[in-house]
Short mmCIF file of C-alpha atoms and ligand atoms in Angstrom, two decimals:
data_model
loop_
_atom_site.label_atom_id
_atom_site.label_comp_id
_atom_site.label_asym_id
_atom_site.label_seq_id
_atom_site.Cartn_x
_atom_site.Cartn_y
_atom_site.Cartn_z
CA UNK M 1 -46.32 -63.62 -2.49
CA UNK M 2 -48.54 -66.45 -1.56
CA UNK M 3 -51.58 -64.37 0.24
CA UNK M 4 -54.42 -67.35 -0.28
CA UNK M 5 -53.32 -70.52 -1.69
CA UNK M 6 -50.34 -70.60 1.66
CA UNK M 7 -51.02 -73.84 3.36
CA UNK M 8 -48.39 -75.16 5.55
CA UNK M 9 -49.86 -79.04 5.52
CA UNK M 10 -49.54 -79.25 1.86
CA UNK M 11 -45.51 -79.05 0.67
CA UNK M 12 -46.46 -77.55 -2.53
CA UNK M 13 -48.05 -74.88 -0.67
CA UNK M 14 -45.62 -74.17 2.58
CA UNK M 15 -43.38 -71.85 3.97
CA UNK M 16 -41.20 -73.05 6.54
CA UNK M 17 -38.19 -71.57 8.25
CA UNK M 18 -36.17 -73.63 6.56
CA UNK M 19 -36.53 -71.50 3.25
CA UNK M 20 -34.57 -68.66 5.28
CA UNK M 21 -31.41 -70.36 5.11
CA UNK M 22 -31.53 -72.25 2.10
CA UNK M 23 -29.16 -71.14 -0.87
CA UNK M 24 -30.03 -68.45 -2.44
CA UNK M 25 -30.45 -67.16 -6.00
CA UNK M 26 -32.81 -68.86 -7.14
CA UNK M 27 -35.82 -66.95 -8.84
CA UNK M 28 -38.72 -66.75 -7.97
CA UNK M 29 -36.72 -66.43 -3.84
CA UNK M 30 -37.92 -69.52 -1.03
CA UNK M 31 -39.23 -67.77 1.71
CA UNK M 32 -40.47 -68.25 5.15
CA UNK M 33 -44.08 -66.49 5.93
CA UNK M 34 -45.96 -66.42 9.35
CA UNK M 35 -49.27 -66.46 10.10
CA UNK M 36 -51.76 -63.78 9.00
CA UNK M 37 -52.78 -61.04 11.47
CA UNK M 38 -55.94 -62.67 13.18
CA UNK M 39 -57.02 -59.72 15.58
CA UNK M 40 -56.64 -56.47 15.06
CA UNK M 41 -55.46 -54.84 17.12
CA UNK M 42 -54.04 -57.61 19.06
CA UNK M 43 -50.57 -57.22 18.14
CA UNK M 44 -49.27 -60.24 15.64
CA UNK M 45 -46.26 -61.00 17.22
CA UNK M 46 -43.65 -63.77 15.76
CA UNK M 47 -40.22 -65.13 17.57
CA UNK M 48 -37.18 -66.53 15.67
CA UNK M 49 -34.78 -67.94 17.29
CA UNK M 50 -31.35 -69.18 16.20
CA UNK M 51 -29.17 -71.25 18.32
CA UNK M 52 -25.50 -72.02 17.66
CA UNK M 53 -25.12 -73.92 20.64
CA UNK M 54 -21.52 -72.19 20.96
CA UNK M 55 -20.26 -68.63 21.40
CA UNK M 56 -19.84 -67.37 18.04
CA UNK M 57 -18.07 -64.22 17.10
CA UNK M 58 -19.63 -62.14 14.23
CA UNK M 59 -18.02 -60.82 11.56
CA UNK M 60 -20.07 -59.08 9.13
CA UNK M 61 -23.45 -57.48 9.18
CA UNK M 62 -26.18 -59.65 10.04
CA UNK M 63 -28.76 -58.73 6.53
CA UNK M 64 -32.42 -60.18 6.91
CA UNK M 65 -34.54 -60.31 3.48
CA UNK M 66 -37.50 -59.74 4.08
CA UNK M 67 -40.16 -60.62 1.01
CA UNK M 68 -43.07 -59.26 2.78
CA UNK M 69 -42.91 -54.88 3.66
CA UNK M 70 -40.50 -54.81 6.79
CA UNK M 71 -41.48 -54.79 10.29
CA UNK M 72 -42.86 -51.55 11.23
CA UNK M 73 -41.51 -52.63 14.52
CA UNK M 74 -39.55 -55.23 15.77
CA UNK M 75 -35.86 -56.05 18.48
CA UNK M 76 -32.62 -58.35 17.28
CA UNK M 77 -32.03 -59.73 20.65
CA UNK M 78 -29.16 -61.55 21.67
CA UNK M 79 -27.88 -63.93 24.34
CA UNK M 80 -24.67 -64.93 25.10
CA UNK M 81 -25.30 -67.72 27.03
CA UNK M 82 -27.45 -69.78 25.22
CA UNK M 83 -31.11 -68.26 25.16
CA UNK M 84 -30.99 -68.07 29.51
CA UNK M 85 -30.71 -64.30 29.36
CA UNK M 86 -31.32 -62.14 26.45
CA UNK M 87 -30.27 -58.39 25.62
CA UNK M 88 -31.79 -56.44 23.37
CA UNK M 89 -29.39 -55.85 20.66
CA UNK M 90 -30.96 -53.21 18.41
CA UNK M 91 -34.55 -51.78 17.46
CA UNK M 92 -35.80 -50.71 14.74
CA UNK M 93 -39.32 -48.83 13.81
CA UNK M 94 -41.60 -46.83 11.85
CA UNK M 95 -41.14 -44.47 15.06
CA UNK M 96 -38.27 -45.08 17.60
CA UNK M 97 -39.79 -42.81 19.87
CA UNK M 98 -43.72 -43.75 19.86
CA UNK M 99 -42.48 -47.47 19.91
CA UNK M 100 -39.94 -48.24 22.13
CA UNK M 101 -39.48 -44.50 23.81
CA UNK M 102 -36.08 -44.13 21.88
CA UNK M 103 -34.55 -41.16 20.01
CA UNK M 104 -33.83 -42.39 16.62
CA UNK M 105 -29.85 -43.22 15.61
CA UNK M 106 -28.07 -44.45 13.26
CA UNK M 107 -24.89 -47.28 13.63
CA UNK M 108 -23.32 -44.79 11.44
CA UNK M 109 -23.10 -41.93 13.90
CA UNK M 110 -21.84 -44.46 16.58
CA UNK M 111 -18.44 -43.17 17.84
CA UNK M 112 -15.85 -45.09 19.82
CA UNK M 113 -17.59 -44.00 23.01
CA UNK M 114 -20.88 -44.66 22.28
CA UNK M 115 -19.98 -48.07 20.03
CA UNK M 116 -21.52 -49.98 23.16
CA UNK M 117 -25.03 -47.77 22.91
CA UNK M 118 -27.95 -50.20 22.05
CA UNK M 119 -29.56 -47.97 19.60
CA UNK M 120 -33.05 -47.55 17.61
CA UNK M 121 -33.03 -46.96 13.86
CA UNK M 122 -35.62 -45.91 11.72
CA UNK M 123 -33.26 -46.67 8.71
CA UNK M 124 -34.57 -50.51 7.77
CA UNK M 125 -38.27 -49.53 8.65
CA UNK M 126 -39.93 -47.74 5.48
CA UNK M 127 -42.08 -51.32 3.99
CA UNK M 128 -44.34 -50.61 1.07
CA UNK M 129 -42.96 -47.26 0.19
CA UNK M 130 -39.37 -48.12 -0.83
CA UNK M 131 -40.62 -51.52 -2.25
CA UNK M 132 -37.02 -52.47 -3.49
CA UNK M 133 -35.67 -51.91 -0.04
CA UNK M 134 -36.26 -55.49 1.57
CA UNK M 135 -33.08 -55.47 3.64
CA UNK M 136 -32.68 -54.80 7.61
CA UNK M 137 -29.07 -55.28 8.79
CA UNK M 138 -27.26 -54.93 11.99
CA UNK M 139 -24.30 -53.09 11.38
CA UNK M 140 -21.17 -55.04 12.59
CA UNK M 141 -18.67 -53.16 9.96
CA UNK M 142 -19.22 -49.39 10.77
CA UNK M 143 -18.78 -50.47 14.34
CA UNK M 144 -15.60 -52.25 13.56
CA UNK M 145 -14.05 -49.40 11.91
CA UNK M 146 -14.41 -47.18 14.42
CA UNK M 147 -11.34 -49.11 15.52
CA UNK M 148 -9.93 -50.56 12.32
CA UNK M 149 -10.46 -47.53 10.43
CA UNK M 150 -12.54 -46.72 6.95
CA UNK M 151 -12.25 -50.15 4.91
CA UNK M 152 -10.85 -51.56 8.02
CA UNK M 153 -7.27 -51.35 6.81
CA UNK M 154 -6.05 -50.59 10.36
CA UNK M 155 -7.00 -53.95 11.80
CA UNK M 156 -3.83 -53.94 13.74
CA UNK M 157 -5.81 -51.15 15.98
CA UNK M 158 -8.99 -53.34 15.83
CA UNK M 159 -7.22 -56.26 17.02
CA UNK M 160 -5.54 -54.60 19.73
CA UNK M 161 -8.85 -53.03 20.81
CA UNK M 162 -10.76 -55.85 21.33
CA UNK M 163 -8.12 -57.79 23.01
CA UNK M 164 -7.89 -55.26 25.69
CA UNK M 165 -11.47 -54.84 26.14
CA UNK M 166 -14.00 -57.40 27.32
CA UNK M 167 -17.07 -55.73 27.12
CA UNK M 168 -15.97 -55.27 23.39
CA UNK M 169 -15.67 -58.67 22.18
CA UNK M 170 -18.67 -59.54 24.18
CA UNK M 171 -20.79 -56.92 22.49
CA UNK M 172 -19.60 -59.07 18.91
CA UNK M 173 -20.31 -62.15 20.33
CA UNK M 174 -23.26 -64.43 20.34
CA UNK M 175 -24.71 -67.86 21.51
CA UNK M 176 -28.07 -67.56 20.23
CA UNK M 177 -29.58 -64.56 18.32
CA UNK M 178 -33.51 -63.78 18.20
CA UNK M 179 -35.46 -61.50 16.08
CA UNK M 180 -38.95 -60.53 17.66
CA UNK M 181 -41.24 -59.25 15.14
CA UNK M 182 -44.09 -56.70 16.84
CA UNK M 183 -45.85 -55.49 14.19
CA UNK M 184 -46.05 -55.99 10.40
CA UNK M 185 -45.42 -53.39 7.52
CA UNK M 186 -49.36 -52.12 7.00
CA UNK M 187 -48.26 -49.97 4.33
CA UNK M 188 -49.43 -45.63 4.15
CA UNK M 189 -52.80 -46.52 5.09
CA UNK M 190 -54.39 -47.16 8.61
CA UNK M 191 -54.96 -50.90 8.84
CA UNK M 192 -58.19 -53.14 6.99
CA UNK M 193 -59.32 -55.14 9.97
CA UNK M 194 -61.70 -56.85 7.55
CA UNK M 195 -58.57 -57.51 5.25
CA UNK M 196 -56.05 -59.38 8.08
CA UNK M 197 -54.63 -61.93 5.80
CA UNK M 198 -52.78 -59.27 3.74
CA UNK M 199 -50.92 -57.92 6.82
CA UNK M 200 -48.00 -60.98 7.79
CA UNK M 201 -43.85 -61.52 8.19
CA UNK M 202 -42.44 -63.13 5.00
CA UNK M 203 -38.40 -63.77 4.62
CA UNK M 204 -36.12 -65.07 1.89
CA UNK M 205 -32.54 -64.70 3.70
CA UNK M 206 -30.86 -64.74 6.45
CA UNK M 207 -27.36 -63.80 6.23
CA UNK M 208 -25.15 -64.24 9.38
CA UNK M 209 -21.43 -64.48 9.63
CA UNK M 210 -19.11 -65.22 11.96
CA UNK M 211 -16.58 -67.98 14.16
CA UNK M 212 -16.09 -69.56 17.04
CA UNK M 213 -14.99 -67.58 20.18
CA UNK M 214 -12.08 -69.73 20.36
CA UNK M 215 -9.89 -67.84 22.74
CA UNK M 216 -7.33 -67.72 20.12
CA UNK M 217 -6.42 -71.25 21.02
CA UNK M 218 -7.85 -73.26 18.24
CA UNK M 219 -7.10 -72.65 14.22
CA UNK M 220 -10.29 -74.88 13.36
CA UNK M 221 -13.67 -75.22 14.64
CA UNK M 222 -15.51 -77.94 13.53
CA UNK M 223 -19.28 -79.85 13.56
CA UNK M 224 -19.05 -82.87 15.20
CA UNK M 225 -22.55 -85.08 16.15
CA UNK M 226 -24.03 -81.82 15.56
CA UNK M 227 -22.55 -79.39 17.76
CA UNK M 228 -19.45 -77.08 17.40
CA UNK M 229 -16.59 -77.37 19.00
CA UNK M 230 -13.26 -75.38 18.97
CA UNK M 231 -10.03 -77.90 17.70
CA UNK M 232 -8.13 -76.54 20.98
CA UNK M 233 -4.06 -76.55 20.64
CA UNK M 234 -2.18 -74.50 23.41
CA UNK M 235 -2.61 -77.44 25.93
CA UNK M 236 -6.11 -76.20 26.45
CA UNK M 237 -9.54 -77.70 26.58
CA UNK M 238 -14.07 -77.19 26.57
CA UNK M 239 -15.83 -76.38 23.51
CA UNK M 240 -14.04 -72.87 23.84
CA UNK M 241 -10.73 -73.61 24.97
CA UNK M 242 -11.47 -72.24 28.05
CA UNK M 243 -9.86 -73.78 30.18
CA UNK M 244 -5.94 -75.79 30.58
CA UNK M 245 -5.49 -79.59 30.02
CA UNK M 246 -5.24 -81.95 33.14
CA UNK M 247 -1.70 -81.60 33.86
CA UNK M 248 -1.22 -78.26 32.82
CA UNK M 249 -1.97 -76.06 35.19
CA UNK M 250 0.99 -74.63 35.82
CA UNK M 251 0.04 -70.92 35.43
CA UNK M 252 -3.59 -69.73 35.42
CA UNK M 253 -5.37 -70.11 32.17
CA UNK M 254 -5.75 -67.04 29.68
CA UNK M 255 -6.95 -66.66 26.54
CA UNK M 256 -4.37 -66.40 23.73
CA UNK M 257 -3.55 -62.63 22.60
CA UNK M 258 -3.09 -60.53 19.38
CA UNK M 259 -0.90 -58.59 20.85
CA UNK M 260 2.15 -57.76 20.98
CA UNK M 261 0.66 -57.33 17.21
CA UNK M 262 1.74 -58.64 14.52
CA UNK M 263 2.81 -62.20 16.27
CA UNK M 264 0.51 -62.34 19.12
CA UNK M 265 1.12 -64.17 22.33
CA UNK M 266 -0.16 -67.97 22.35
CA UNK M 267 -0.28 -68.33 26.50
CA UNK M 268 -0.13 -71.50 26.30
CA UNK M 269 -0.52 -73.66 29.38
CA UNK M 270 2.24 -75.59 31.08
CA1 LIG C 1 -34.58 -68.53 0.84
#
């Protein structure tokens, strides 16, 4: 960790964002670090943002390494129409309840009815005690196999789930995600406000997975002038196949289906 000699004019010296999506492996980690806390007890606050620029459907667990202690608070926000509107998408603290208000749960006590729940979870918030525990996730696969079953080897049922529900596939999908960061790990002890420049946000990784809400119109998604855009097939067209091709508007559009399942339905448009 950096602490002093950090000095984000001098590249030797820096640590910016870039270093949280970088490959990863190497030793000593690259890592991203904010600002020091200037005023206690003026809350350092930091924003990340990440912008696709196209509705993205995730498919594993977001994981965020952090190399500093983990927020003692901090909100994965999401929006899903690119950064206009934001929802929160889960908290996490020190104290769900003297934070944000919120009973403390875990994604792994989630059941099909509540899978929709935004939830707070004290799991990813312990910083200097645990120091090998530098991961915070948001738990995509325990809320898939709710569905799909344990090891998801019922994705048949999974499939068929989220093609029948909206709010479902909206709840996995994404435009732009953003972490806000509230308050830094300060470790057992109250904080040193003549120490500040110990207390700041550092992290190595960011791991997010996922693919392009294609409508199930498109095998391939690809970068083009630097924005993503769905191959569309079908007779469809838009960045998400969203809509039918000029001249093919014969029956309203609709997005292709999994079901009947195993096939699937194209819906093409004629
Ligand atoms: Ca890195």
């Amino acid at each position: 960790m950096c602490n002093n000699e950090c000095d984000a004019r001098t590249p030797e010296l820096a640590h910016p964002p870039e270093l949280m999506v970088d490959d990863e492996g190497r030793v000593p980690n690259t890592f991203w670090q904010s600002v020091s806390w200037r005023q206690f007890p003026e809350p350092l606050v930091v924003n990340l943002t990440l912008s696709w620029g196209k509705s993205i459907e995730l498919t594993e667990d977001i994981v965020i390494t952090f190399e500093s202690g983990r927020p003692e608070q901090m909100v994965l926000e999401k929006s899903l129409d690119h950064g206009h509107t934001w929802q929160p998408y889960q908290f996490y603290a020190v104290d769900c309840l003297n934070s944000f208000g919120m009973e403390s749960r875990r994604a792994q006590d989630l059941t099909a009815a509540s899978v929709l729940d935004i939830i707070c979870t004290e799991e990813y918030s312990r910083g200097y005690v645990w120091k090998l525990e530098k991961t915070v996730r948001f738990e995509i696969q325990v809320r898939f196999a709710l569905f799909g079953g344990p090891r998801l080897s019922d994705m048949a049922s999974l499939y068929s789930r989220l093609d029948t529900t909206k709010e479902l596939r909206d709840f996995f999908t994404v435009t732009d995600l953003r972490l806000r960061l509230l308050r830094p790990a300060t470790g057992p002890t109250s904080v040193d406000p003549l120490n500040l420049s110990k207390y700041f946000y550092a992290i190595s990784n960011l791991d997010i997975r996922g693919r392009c809400r294609c409508h199930l119109h498109a095998n391939n998604c690809i970068l083009e002038n630097g924005r993503l855009s769905c191959q569309c097939e079908h007779n469809t067209t838009g960045q998400d196949c969203g809509s039918c091709n000029d001249g093919f508007h014969g029956r309203p559009w609709t997005a292709g289906s999994y079901l009947p399942i195993p096939k699937g339905t194209a819906n093409v448009c004629e």
